Amino acid sequence: MINAIYGKKIGMTQIFGEDDRVVPVTVIQAEPNKVCQVKTKATDGYEAVQMGFGAIKEKKVNKPMKGHFEKQGAAPVRYLREVRVENAGEYNVGDEQTVAAFAETKKVDVTGTSKGKGFAGVMKRYGFRGGPGGHGAHFHRAPGSVGQCATPSRVFKGLKLPGHMGCDTVTVKNLEVVRVDEDQNLILVKGAVPGGKNGIVRVRMA
């Protein structure tokens, strides 16, 4: 079976649980994902299905993608993603994956792209302590020593230094599924998921 669905992070809210406790939840809108291509070992070397979601006007589809959809006999969609499956031959182009498949699921893994923070120093990026805050100190937010002297006369790979922060693929595992609304294509999971509002996320059965 297809154990994942792609959707859009709407935002966070809170609901009351059965014990009248407030539960913080993230609302994910996952419209029906349609199978746009079937990949098998015989044709592609591995088993997977290509899922499509998001409405798009046909005139906005570029020529390469238009040719792809016509070749597969699928309707144009805005986003395409792949999901690995055990036997792709069981599926056909046009099959749908909806939130109803997650009605009995208790835990899910949610993958998204974290918010971009731009260029950040070591204190913000890695939580370095920094130097003294007094006026007499000349060392405040710098990383400090980054290597040895004569040997090996270079900076080791992987050293924590200032640089680009965020925009990483992040997976939060074992989030509890609080509610599934099939009428509005919504999945409510307990806690936060990576990324900002309207970000694309993958919800996979844990």
mmCIF file with all atom_site columns, C-alpha atoms in Angstrom:
data_model
loop_
_atom_site.group_PDB
_atom_site.id
_atom_site.type_symbol
_atom_site.label_atom_id
_atom_site.label_alt_id
_atom_site.label_comp_id
_atom_site.label_asym_id
_atom_site.label_entity_id
_atom_site.label_seq_id
_atom_site.pdbx_PDB_ins_code
_atom_site.Cartn_x
_atom_site.Cartn_y
_atom_site.Cartn_z
_atom_site.occupancy
_atom_site.B_iso_or_equiv
_atom_site.pdbx_formal_charge
_atom_site.auth_seq_id
_atom_site.auth_comp_id
_atom_site.auth_asym_id
_atom_site.auth_atom_id
_atom_site.pdbx_PDB_model_num
ATOM 1   C CA . MET A 1 1   ? 0.000   0.000  0.000   1.00 0.00 ? 1   MET A CA 1
ATOM 2   C CA . ILE A 1 2   ? 0.979   3.643  -0.401  1.00 0.00 ? 2   ILE A CA 1
ATOM 3   C CA . ASN A 1 3   ? 1.963   4.690  3.118   1.00 0.00 ? 3   ASN A CA 1
ATOM 4   C CA . ALA A 1 4   ? 2.365   8.437  2.511   1.00 0.00 ? 4   ALA A CA 1
ATOM 5   C CA . ILE A 1 5   ? 0.437   11.481 1.374   1.00 0.00 ? 5   ILE A CA 1
ATOM 6   C CA . TYR A 1 6   ? 1.581   14.993 0.484   1.00 0.00 ? 6   TYR A CA 1
ATOM 7   C CA . GLY A 1 7   ? -0.167  18.126 1.631   1.00 0.00 ? 7   GLY A CA 1
ATOM 8   C CA . LYS A 1 8   ? 0.165   21.725 2.706   1.00 0.00 ? 8   LYS A CA 1
ATOM 9   C CA . LYS A 1 9   ? 0.799   23.006 6.222   1.00 0.00 ? 9   LYS A CA 1
ATOM 10  C CA . ILE A 1 10  ? -2.077  25.369 7.024   1.00 0.00 ? 10  ILE A CA 1
ATOM 11  C CA . GLY A 1 11  ? -0.865  26.422 10.466  1.00 0.00 ? 11  GLY A CA 1
ATOM 12  C CA . MET A 1 12  ? -1.241  25.628 14.154  1.00 0.00 ? 12  MET A CA 1
ATOM 13  C CA . THR A 1 13  ? -4.240  25.772 16.463  1.00 0.00 ? 13  THR A CA 1
ATOM 14  C CA . GLN A 1 14  ? -5.488  24.036 19.578  1.00 0.00 ? 14  GLN A CA 1
ATOM 15  C CA . ILE A 1 15  ? -8.361  21.693 20.311  1.00 0.00 ? 15  ILE A CA 1
ATOM 16  C CA . PHE A 1 16  ? -9.756  20.072 23.435  1.00 0.00 ? 16  PHE A CA 1
ATOM 17  C CA . GLY A 1 17  ? -9.071  16.388 23.977  1.00 0.00 ? 17  GLY A CA 1
ATOM 18  C CA . GLU A 1 18  ? -11.357 13.788 25.497  1.00 0.00 ? 18  GLU A CA 1
ATOM 19  C CA . ASP A 1 19  ? -10.028 14.642 28.978  1.00 0.00 ? 19  ASP A CA 1
ATOM 20  C CA . ASP A 1 20  ? -10.742 18.379 28.392  1.00 0.00 ? 20  ASP A CA 1
ATOM 21  C CA . ARG A 1 21  ? -7.040  19.164 28.097  1.00 0.00 ? 21  ARG A CA 1
ATOM 22  C CA . VAL A 1 22  ? -5.873  21.620 25.457  1.00 0.00 ? 22  VAL A CA 1
ATOM 23  C CA . VAL A 1 23  ? -3.902  19.873 22.685  1.00 0.00 ? 23  VAL A CA 1
ATOM 24  C CA . PRO A 1 24  ? -1.689  21.972 20.350  1.00 0.00 ? 24  PRO A CA 1
ATOM 25  C CA . VAL A 1 25  ? -2.099  20.661 16.790  1.00 0.00 ? 25  VAL A CA 1
ATOM 26  C CA . THR A 1 26  ? -0.775  21.386 13.317  1.00 0.00 ? 26  THR A CA 1
ATOM 27  C CA . VAL A 1 27  ? -3.377  21.389 10.548  1.00 0.00 ? 27  VAL A CA 1
ATOM 28  C CA . ILE A 1 28  ? -2.260  19.737 7.299   1.00 0.00 ? 28  ILE A CA 1
ATOM 29  C CA . GLN A 1 29  ? -4.501  19.950 4.254   1.00 0.00 ? 29  GLN A CA 1
ATOM 30  C CA . ALA A 1 30  ? -3.876  16.938 2.048   1.00 0.00 ? 30  ALA A CA 1
ATOM 31  C CA . GLU A 1 31  ? -6.027  16.972 -1.057  1.00 0.00 ? 31  GLU A CA 1
ATOM 32  C CA . PRO A 1 32  ? -6.367  13.637 -2.885  1.00 0.00 ? 32  PRO A CA 1
ATOM 33  C CA . ASN A 1 33  ? -2.979  12.642 -4.342  1.00 0.00 ? 33  ASN A CA 1
ATOM 34  C CA . LYS A 1 34  ? -3.333  11.069 -7.780  1.00 0.00 ? 34  LYS A CA 1
ATOM 35  C CA . VAL A 1 35  ? -0.940  8.522  -9.254  1.00 0.00 ? 35  VAL A CA 1
ATOM 36  C CA . CYS A 1 36  ? 0.621   10.192 -12.315 1.00 0.00 ? 36  CYS A CA 1
ATOM 37  C CA . GLN A 1 37  ? 3.256   7.569  -13.145 1.00 0.00 ? 37  GLN A CA 1
ATOM 38  C CA . VAL A 1 38  ? 4.074   3.996  -12.159 1.00 0.00 ? 38  VAL A CA 1
ATOM 39  C CA . LYS A 1 39  ? 7.760   3.028  -11.948 1.00 0.00 ? 39  LYS A CA 1
ATOM 40  C CA . THR A 1 40  ? 8.724   -0.638 -11.870 1.00 0.00 ? 40  THR A CA 1
ATOM 41  C CA . LYS A 1 41  ? 12.009  -2.537 -11.737 1.00 0.00 ? 41  LYS A CA 1
ATOM 42  C CA . ALA A 1 42  ? 11.592  -3.587 -15.348 1.00 0.00 ? 42  ALA A CA 1
ATOM 43  C CA . THR A 1 43  ? 11.299  -0.010 -16.644 1.00 0.00 ? 43  THR A CA 1
ATOM 44  C CA . ASP A 1 44  ? 13.091  2.174  -14.076 1.00 0.00 ? 44  ASP A CA 1
ATOM 45  C CA . GLY A 1 45  ? 15.104  -0.162 -11.879 1.00 0.00 ? 45  GLY A CA 1
ATOM 46  C CA . TYR A 1 46  ? 13.041  0.384  -8.725  1.00 0.00 ? 46  TYR A CA 1
ATOM 47  C CA . GLU A 1 47  ? 9.450   0.262  -7.492  1.00 0.00 ? 47  GLU A CA 1
ATOM 48  C CA . ALA A 1 48  ? 7.700   3.591  -6.926  1.00 0.00 ? 48  ALA A CA 1
ATOM 49  C CA . VAL A 1 49  ? 4.661   5.649  -7.814  1.00 0.00 ? 49  VAL A CA 1
ATOM 50  C CA . GLN A 1 50  ? 4.690   9.313  -8.767  1.00 0.00 ? 50  GLN A CA 1
ATOM 51  C CA . MET A 1 51  ? 2.053   11.253 -6.843  1.00 0.00 ? 51  MET A CA 1
ATOM 52  C CA . GLY A 1 52  ? 0.567   14.495 -8.140  1.00 0.00 ? 52  GLY A CA 1
ATOM 53  C CA . PHE A 1 53  ? -1.399  17.111 -6.229  1.00 0.00 ? 53  PHE A CA 1
ATOM 54  C CA . GLY A 1 54  ? -2.442  20.739 -6.458  1.00 0.00 ? 54  GLY A CA 1
ATOM 55  C CA . ALA A 1 55  ? -4.741  22.235 -9.070  1.00 0.00 ? 55  ALA A CA 1
ATOM 56  C CA . ILE A 1 56  ? -3.180  24.132 -11.973 1.00 0.00 ? 56  ILE A CA 1
ATOM 57  C CA . LYS A 1 57  ? -4.545  25.705 -15.154 1.00 0.00 ? 57  LYS A CA 1
ATOM 58  C CA . GLU A 1 58  ? -3.554  23.780 -18.251 1.00 0.00 ? 58  GLU A CA 1
ATOM 59  C CA . LYS A 1 59  ? -2.156  26.923 -19.932 1.00 0.00 ? 59  LYS A CA 1
ATOM 60  C CA . LYS A 1 60  ? 0.322   27.334 -17.056 1.00 0.00 ? 60  LYS A CA 1
ATOM 61  C CA . VAL A 1 61  ? 1.925   23.904 -17.595 1.00 0.00 ? 61  VAL A CA 1
ATOM 62  C CA . ASN A 1 62  ? 5.207   24.149 -19.524 1.00 0.00 ? 62  ASN A CA 1
ATOM 63  C CA . LYS A 1 63  ? 5.849   21.990 -22.594 1.00 0.00 ? 63  LYS A CA 1
ATOM 64  C CA . PRO A 1 64  ? 8.119   19.340 -20.987 1.00 0.00 ? 64  PRO A CA 1
ATOM 65  C CA . MET A 1 65  ? 5.626   18.713 -18.178 1.00 0.00 ? 65  MET A CA 1
ATOM 66  C CA . LYS A 1 66  ? 2.696   18.804 -20.607 1.00 0.00 ? 66  LYS A CA 1
ATOM 67  C CA . GLY A 1 67  ? 4.393   16.073 -22.644 1.00 0.00 ? 67  GLY A CA 1
ATOM 68  C CA . HIS A 1 68  ? 5.011   14.048 -19.491 1.00 0.00 ? 68  HIS A CA 1
ATOM 69  C CA . PHE A 1 69  ? 1.355   14.177 -18.447 1.00 0.00 ? 69  PHE A CA 1
ATOM 70  C CA . GLU A 1 70  ? 0.145   13.343 -21.966 1.00 0.00 ? 70  GLU A CA 1
ATOM 71  C CA . LYS A 1 71  ? 2.506   10.365 -22.202 1.00 0.00 ? 71  LYS A CA 1
ATOM 72  C CA . GLN A 1 72  ? 1.254   8.967  -18.886 1.00 0.00 ? 72  GLN A CA 1
ATOM 73  C CA . GLY A 1 73  ? -2.377  9.818  -19.619 1.00 0.00 ? 73  GLY A CA 1
ATOM 74  C CA . ALA A 1 74  ? -2.695  11.873 -16.434 1.00 0.00 ? 74  ALA A CA 1
ATOM 75  C CA . ALA A 1 75  ? -4.303  15.228 -15.731 1.00 0.00 ? 75  ALA A CA 1
ATOM 76  C CA . PRO A 1 76  ? -1.862  18.130 -15.118 1.00 0.00 ? 76  PRO A CA 1
ATOM 77  C CA . VAL A 1 77  ? -1.045  18.947 -11.493 1.00 0.00 ? 77  VAL A CA 1
ATOM 78  C CA . ARG A 1 78  ? 1.118   21.562 -9.800  1.00 0.00 ? 78  ARG A CA 1
ATOM 79  C CA . TYR A 1 79  ? 3.364   19.307 -7.712  1.00 0.00 ? 79  TYR A CA 1
ATOM 80  C CA . LEU A 1 80  ? 4.908   15.871 -8.339  1.00 0.00 ? 80  LEU A CA 1
ATOM 81  C CA . ARG A 1 81  ? 6.524   13.661 -5.712  1.00 0.00 ? 81  ARG A CA 1
ATOM 82  C CA . GLU A 1 82  ? 7.639   10.011 -5.565  1.00 0.00 ? 82  GLU A CA 1
ATOM 83  C CA . VAL A 1 83  ? 6.712   7.401  -3.007  1.00 0.00 ? 83  VAL A CA 1
ATOM 84  C CA . ARG A 1 84  ? 8.497   4.039  -2.827  1.00 0.00 ? 84  ARG A CA 1
ATOM 85  C CA . VAL A 1 85  ? 6.201   1.004  -2.755  1.00 0.00 ? 85  VAL A CA 1
ATOM 86  C CA . GLU A 1 86  ? 6.774   -2.747 -2.630  1.00 0.00 ? 86  GLU A CA 1
ATOM 87  C CA . ASN A 1 87  ? 4.851   -3.626 -5.785  1.00 0.00 ? 87  ASN A CA 1
ATOM 88  C CA . ALA A 1 88  ? 4.165   -0.704 -8.116  1.00 0.00 ? 88  ALA A CA 1
ATOM 89  C CA . GLY A 1 89  ? 2.366   -2.972 -10.587 1.00 0.00 ? 89  GLY A CA 1
ATOM 90  C CA . GLU A 1 90  ? -0.659  -2.999 -8.280  1.00 0.00 ? 90  GLU A CA 1
ATOM 91  C CA . TYR A 1 91  ? -1.366  0.672  -9.042  1.00 0.00 ? 91  TYR A CA 1
ATOM 92  C CA . ASN A 1 92  ? -2.671  2.461  -12.105 1.00 0.00 ? 92  ASN A CA 1
ATOM 93  C CA . VAL A 1 93  ? -2.453  6.036  -13.305 1.00 0.00 ? 93  VAL A CA 1
ATOM 94  C CA . GLY A 1 94  ? -5.398  7.928  -11.832 1.00 0.00 ? 94  GLY A CA 1
ATOM 95  C CA . ASP A 1 95  ? -5.575  6.016  -8.534  1.00 0.00 ? 95  ASP A CA 1
ATOM 96  C CA . GLU A 1 96  ? -6.119  8.318  -5.548  1.00 0.00 ? 96  GLU A CA 1
ATOM 97  C CA . GLN A 1 97  ? -4.632  8.457  -2.066  1.00 0.00 ? 97  GLN A CA 1
ATOM 98  C CA . THR A 1 98  ? -6.804  10.390 0.405   1.00 0.00 ? 98  THR A CA 1
ATOM 99  C CA . VAL A 1 99  ? -6.668  11.226 4.109   1.00 0.00 ? 99  VAL A CA 1
ATOM 100 C CA . ALA A 1 100 ? -9.140  8.372  4.673   1.00 0.00 ? 100 ALA A CA 1
ATOM 101 C CA . ALA A 1 101 ? -6.147  5.995  4.523   1.00 0.00 ? 101 ALA A CA 1
ATOM 102 C CA . PHE A 1 102 ? -4.917  7.585  7.787   1.00 0.00 ? 102 PHE A CA 1
ATOM 103 C CA . ALA A 1 103 ? -8.189  7.194  9.696   1.00 0.00 ? 103 ALA A CA 1
ATOM 104 C CA . GLU A 1 104 ? -6.853  4.231  11.722  1.00 0.00 ? 104 GLU A CA 1
ATOM 105 C CA . THR A 1 105 ? -3.239  5.480  11.908  1.00 0.00 ? 105 THR A CA 1
ATOM 106 C CA . LYS A 1 106 ? -2.010  6.443  15.378  1.00 0.00 ? 106 LYS A CA 1
ATOM 107 C CA . LYS A 1 107 ? 1.482   7.829  14.618  1.00 0.00 ? 107 LYS A CA 1
ATOM 108 C CA . VAL A 1 108 ? 2.992   9.532  11.572  1.00 0.00 ? 108 VAL A CA 1
ATOM 109 C CA . ASP A 1 109 ? 6.366   10.908 10.452  1.00 0.00 ? 109 ASP A CA 1
ATOM 110 C CA . VAL A 1 110 ? 6.135   14.384 8.929   1.00 0.00 ? 110 VAL A CA 1
ATOM 111 C CA . THR A 1 111 ? 8.857   15.694 6.583   1.00 0.00 ? 111 THR A CA 1
ATOM 112 C CA . GLY A 1 112 ? 9.129   19.312 5.488   1.00 0.00 ? 112 GLY A CA 1
ATOM 113 C CA . THR A 1 113 ? 11.590  22.086 4.647   1.00 0.00 ? 113 THR A CA 1
ATOM 114 C CA . SER A 1 114 ? 12.559  24.179 7.670   1.00 0.00 ? 114 SER A CA 1
ATOM 115 C CA . LYS A 1 115 ? 12.296  27.961 7.626   1.00 0.00 ? 115 LYS A CA 1
ATOM 116 C CA . GLY A 1 116 ? 15.286  29.716 6.094   1.00 0.00 ? 116 GLY A CA 1
ATOM 117 C CA . LYS A 1 117 ? 17.195  32.026 8.453   1.00 0.00 ? 117 LYS A CA 1
ATOM 118 C CA . GLY A 1 118 ? 19.820  33.315 6.021   1.00 0.00 ? 118 GLY A CA 1
ATOM 119 C CA . PHE A 1 119 ? 23.460  33.805 7.050   1.00 0.00 ? 119 PHE A CA 1
ATOM 120 C CA . ALA A 1 120 ? 23.820  33.205 10.793  1.00 0.00 ? 120 ALA A CA 1
ATOM 121 C CA . GLY A 1 121 ? 26.678  33.328 13.279  1.00 0.00 ? 121 GLY A CA 1
ATOM 122 C CA . VAL A 1 122 ? 27.745  30.478 15.539  1.00 0.00 ? 122 VAL A CA 1
ATOM 123 C CA . MET A 1 123 ? 25.730  31.713 18.524  1.00 0.00 ? 123 MET A CA 1
ATOM 124 C CA . LYS A 1 124 ? 22.442  31.630 16.636  1.00 0.00 ? 124 LYS A CA 1
ATOM 125 C CA . ARG A 1 125 ? 23.312  28.677 14.416  1.00 0.00 ? 125 ARG A CA 1
ATOM 126 C CA . TYR A 1 126 ? 24.817  26.303 17.001  1.00 0.00 ? 126 TYR A CA 1
ATOM 127 C CA . GLY A 1 127 ? 24.146  27.895 20.395  1.00 0.00 ? 127 GLY A CA 1
ATOM 128 C CA . PHE A 1 128 ? 27.730  28.909 21.189  1.00 0.00 ? 128 PHE A CA 1
ATOM 129 C CA . ARG A 1 129 ? 28.075  30.759 24.490  1.00 0.00 ? 129 ARG A CA 1
ATOM 130 C CA . GLY A 1 130 ? 30.063  33.706 23.133  1.00 0.00 ? 130 GLY A CA 1
ATOM 131 C CA . GLY A 1 131 ? 32.469  35.959 25.008  1.00 0.00 ? 131 GLY A CA 1
ATOM 132 C CA . PRO A 1 132 ? 32.053  38.466 27.857  1.00 0.00 ? 132 PRO A CA 1
ATOM 133 C CA . GLY A 1 133 ? 29.539  41.253 27.397  1.00 0.00 ? 133 GLY A CA 1
ATOM 134 C CA . GLY A 1 134 ? 31.640  43.983 29.042  1.00 0.00 ? 134 GLY A CA 1
ATOM 135 C CA . HIS A 1 135 ? 33.070  47.008 27.227  1.00 0.00 ? 135 HIS A CA 1
ATOM 136 C CA . GLY A 1 136 ? 36.637  45.951 27.957  1.00 0.00 ? 136 GLY A CA 1
ATOM 137 C CA . ALA A 1 137 ? 36.308  42.618 26.139  1.00 0.00 ? 137 ALA A CA 1
ATOM 138 C CA . HIS A 1 138 ? 37.101  42.415 22.441  1.00 0.00 ? 138 HIS A CA 1
ATOM 139 C CA . PHE A 1 139 ? 35.537  38.969 22.051  1.00 0.00 ? 139 PHE A CA 1
ATOM 140 C CA . HIS A 1 140 ? 31.728  38.880 21.963  1.00 0.00 ? 140 HIS A CA 1
ATOM 141 C CA . ARG A 1 141 ? 30.015  36.739 19.296  1.00 0.00 ? 141 ARG A CA 1
ATOM 142 C CA . ALA A 1 142 ? 32.947  35.258 17.373  1.00 0.00 ? 142 ALA A CA 1
ATOM 143 C CA . PRO A 1 143 ? 33.574  31.470 17.204  1.00 0.00 ? 143 PRO A CA 1
ATOM 144 C CA . GLY A 1 144 ? 37.017  31.590 18.830  1.00 0.00 ? 144 GLY A CA 1
ATOM 145 C CA . SER A 1 145 ? 39.834  29.180 17.962  1.00 0.00 ? 145 SER A CA 1
ATOM 146 C CA . VAL A 1 146 ? 39.081  27.066 14.865  1.00 0.00 ? 146 VAL A CA 1
ATOM 147 C CA . GLY A 1 147 ? 42.128  24.806 14.614  1.00 0.00 ? 147 GLY A CA 1
ATOM 148 C CA . GLN A 1 148 ? 45.649  23.822 15.628  1.00 0.00 ? 148 GLN A CA 1
ATOM 149 C CA . CYS A 1 149 ? 48.904  25.665 14.954  1.00 0.00 ? 149 CYS A CA 1
ATOM 150 C CA . ALA A 1 150 ? 51.568  23.911 12.874  1.00 0.00 ? 150 ALA A CA 1
ATOM 151 C CA . THR A 1 151 ? 49.972  20.487 12.686  1.00 0.00 ? 151 THR A CA 1
ATOM 152 C CA . PRO A 1 152 ? 47.851  19.905 10.657  1.00 0.00 ? 152 PRO A CA 1
ATOM 153 C CA . SER A 1 153 ? 47.907  23.582 9.573   1.00 0.00 ? 153 SER A CA 1
ATOM 154 C CA . ARG A 1 154 ? 44.331  23.510 8.346   1.00 0.00 ? 154 ARG A CA 1
ATOM 155 C CA . VAL A 1 155 ? 40.752  23.652 9.570   1.00 0.00 ? 155 VAL A CA 1
ATOM 156 C CA . PHE A 1 156 ? 39.035  20.280 9.922   1.00 0.00 ? 156 PHE A CA 1
ATOM 157 C CA . LYS A 1 157 ? 35.978  19.527 7.786   1.00 0.00 ? 157 LYS A CA 1
ATOM 158 C CA . GLY A 1 158 ? 32.660  19.789 9.577   1.00 0.00 ? 158 GLY A CA 1
ATOM 159 C CA . LEU A 1 159 ? 33.783  22.484 12.029  1.00 0.00 ? 159 LEU A CA 1
ATOM 160 C CA . LYS A 1 160 ? 30.930  24.596 13.342  1.00 0.00 ? 160 LYS A CA 1
ATOM 161 C CA . LEU A 1 161 ? 31.325  28.004 11.713  1.00 0.00 ? 161 LEU A CA 1
ATOM 162 C CA . PRO A 1 162 ? 29.018  30.839 10.569  1.00 0.00 ? 162 PRO A CA 1
ATOM 163 C CA . GLY A 1 163 ? 27.008  30.107 7.439   1.00 0.00 ? 163 GLY A CA 1
ATOM 164 C CA . HIS A 1 164 ? 23.618  29.510 5.873   1.00 0.00 ? 164 HIS A CA 1
ATOM 165 C CA . MET A 1 165 ? 20.998  28.409 8.398   1.00 0.00 ? 165 MET A CA 1
ATOM 166 C CA . GLY A 1 166 ? 17.667  26.724 7.699   1.00 0.00 ? 166 GLY A CA 1
ATOM 167 C CA . CYS A 1 167 ? 16.088  25.519 4.442   1.00 0.00 ? 167 CYS A CA 1
ATOM 168 C CA . ASP A 1 168 ? 16.938  21.939 5.436   1.00 0.00 ? 168 ASP A CA 1
ATOM 169 C CA . THR A 1 169 ? 14.823  18.817 4.967   1.00 0.00 ? 169 THR A CA 1
ATOM 170 C CA . VAL A 1 170 ? 13.653  17.932 8.474   1.00 0.00 ? 170 VAL A CA 1
ATOM 171 C CA . THR A 1 171 ? 11.645  14.906 9.631   1.00 0.00 ? 171 THR A CA 1
ATOM 172 C CA . VAL A 1 172 ? 9.723   14.856 12.914  1.00 0.00 ? 172 VAL A CA 1
ATOM 173 C CA . LYS A 1 173 ? 8.936   11.271 13.880  1.00 0.00 ? 173 LYS A CA 1
ATOM 174 C CA . ASN A 1 174 ? 6.095   9.625  15.780  1.00 0.00 ? 174 ASN A CA 1
ATOM 175 C CA . LEU A 1 175 ? 3.665   12.534 15.862  1.00 0.00 ? 175 LEU A CA 1
ATOM 176 C CA . GLU A 1 176 ? 0.250   11.574 17.190  1.00 0.00 ? 176 GLU A CA 1
ATOM 177 C CA . VAL A 1 177 ? -2.690  11.817 14.782  1.00 0.00 ? 177 VAL A CA 1
ATOM 178 C CA . VAL A 1 178 ? -5.376  13.677 16.745  1.00 0.00 ? 178 VAL A CA 1
ATOM 179 C CA . ARG A 1 179 ? -8.097  13.916 14.101  1.00 0.00 ? 179 ARG A CA 1
ATOM 180 C CA . VAL A 1 180 ? -8.751  13.136 10.424  1.00 0.00 ? 180 VAL A CA 1
ATOM 181 C CA . ASP A 1 181 ? -11.417 15.200 8.612   1.00 0.00 ? 181 ASP A CA 1
ATOM 182 C CA . GLU A 1 182 ? -12.259 13.419 5.365   1.00 0.00 ? 182 GLU A CA 1
ATOM 183 C CA . ASP A 1 183 ? -14.790 16.074 4.256   1.00 0.00 ? 183 ASP A CA 1
ATOM 184 C CA . GLN A 1 184 ? -12.209 18.881 4.276   1.00 0.00 ? 184 GLN A CA 1
ATOM 185 C CA . ASN A 1 185 ? -9.138  16.691 3.573   1.00 0.00 ? 185 ASN A CA 1
ATOM 186 C CA . LEU A 1 186 ? -7.478  17.643 6.861   1.00 0.00 ? 186 LEU A CA 1
ATOM 187 C CA . ILE A 1 187 ? -5.073  15.780 9.134   1.00 0.00 ? 187 ILE A CA 1
ATOM 188 C CA . LEU A 1 188 ? -4.495  17.205 12.624  1.00 0.00 ? 188 LEU A CA 1
ATOM 189 C CA . VAL A 1 189 ? -1.254  16.070 14.275  1.00 0.00 ? 189 VAL A CA 1
ATOM 190 C CA . LYS A 1 190 ? -0.147  16.869 17.789  1.00 0.00 ? 190 LYS A CA 1
ATOM 191 C CA . GLY A 1 191 ? 2.777   19.290 18.025  1.00 0.00 ? 191 GLY A CA 1
ATOM 192 C CA . ALA A 1 192 ? 4.751   21.263 15.462  1.00 0.00 ? 192 ALA A CA 1
ATOM 193 C CA . VAL A 1 193 ? 5.981   20.227 12.020  1.00 0.00 ? 193 VAL A CA 1
ATOM 194 C CA . PRO A 1 194 ? 8.859   21.748 10.012  1.00 0.00 ? 194 PRO A CA 1
ATOM 195 C CA . GLY A 1 195 ? 8.397   24.753 7.744   1.00 0.00 ? 195 GLY A CA 1
ATOM 196 C CA . GLY A 1 196 ? 6.186   27.803 7.499   1.00 0.00 ? 196 GLY A CA 1
ATOM 197 C CA . LYS A 1 197 ? 2.563   28.204 6.521   1.00 0.00 ? 197 LYS A CA 1
ATOM 198 C CA . ASN A 1 198 ? 1.648   26.842 3.078   1.00 0.00 ? 198 ASN A CA 1
ATOM 199 C CA . GLY A 1 199 ? 4.801   24.714 3.029   1.00 0.00 ? 199 GLY A CA 1
ATOM 200 C CA . ILE A 1 200 ? 4.652   21.303 1.340   1.00 0.00 ? 200 ILE A CA 1
ATOM 201 C CA . VAL A 1 201 ? 4.971   18.403 3.777   1.00 0.00 ? 201 VAL A CA 1
ATOM 202 C CA . ARG A 1 202 ? 4.967   14.619 3.495   1.00 0.00 ? 202 ARG A CA 1
ATOM 203 C CA . VAL A 1 203 ? 2.915   12.641 6.005   1.00 0.00 ? 203 VAL A CA 1
ATOM 204 C CA . ARG A 1 204 ? 4.045   9.008  6.247   1.00 0.00 ? 204 ARG A CA 1
ATOM 205 C CA . MET A 1 205 ? 2.662   6.238  8.426   1.00 0.00 ? 205 MET A CA 1
ATOM 206 C CA . ALA A 1 206 ? 5.144   5.595  11.234  1.00 0.00 ? 206 ALA A CA 1
#
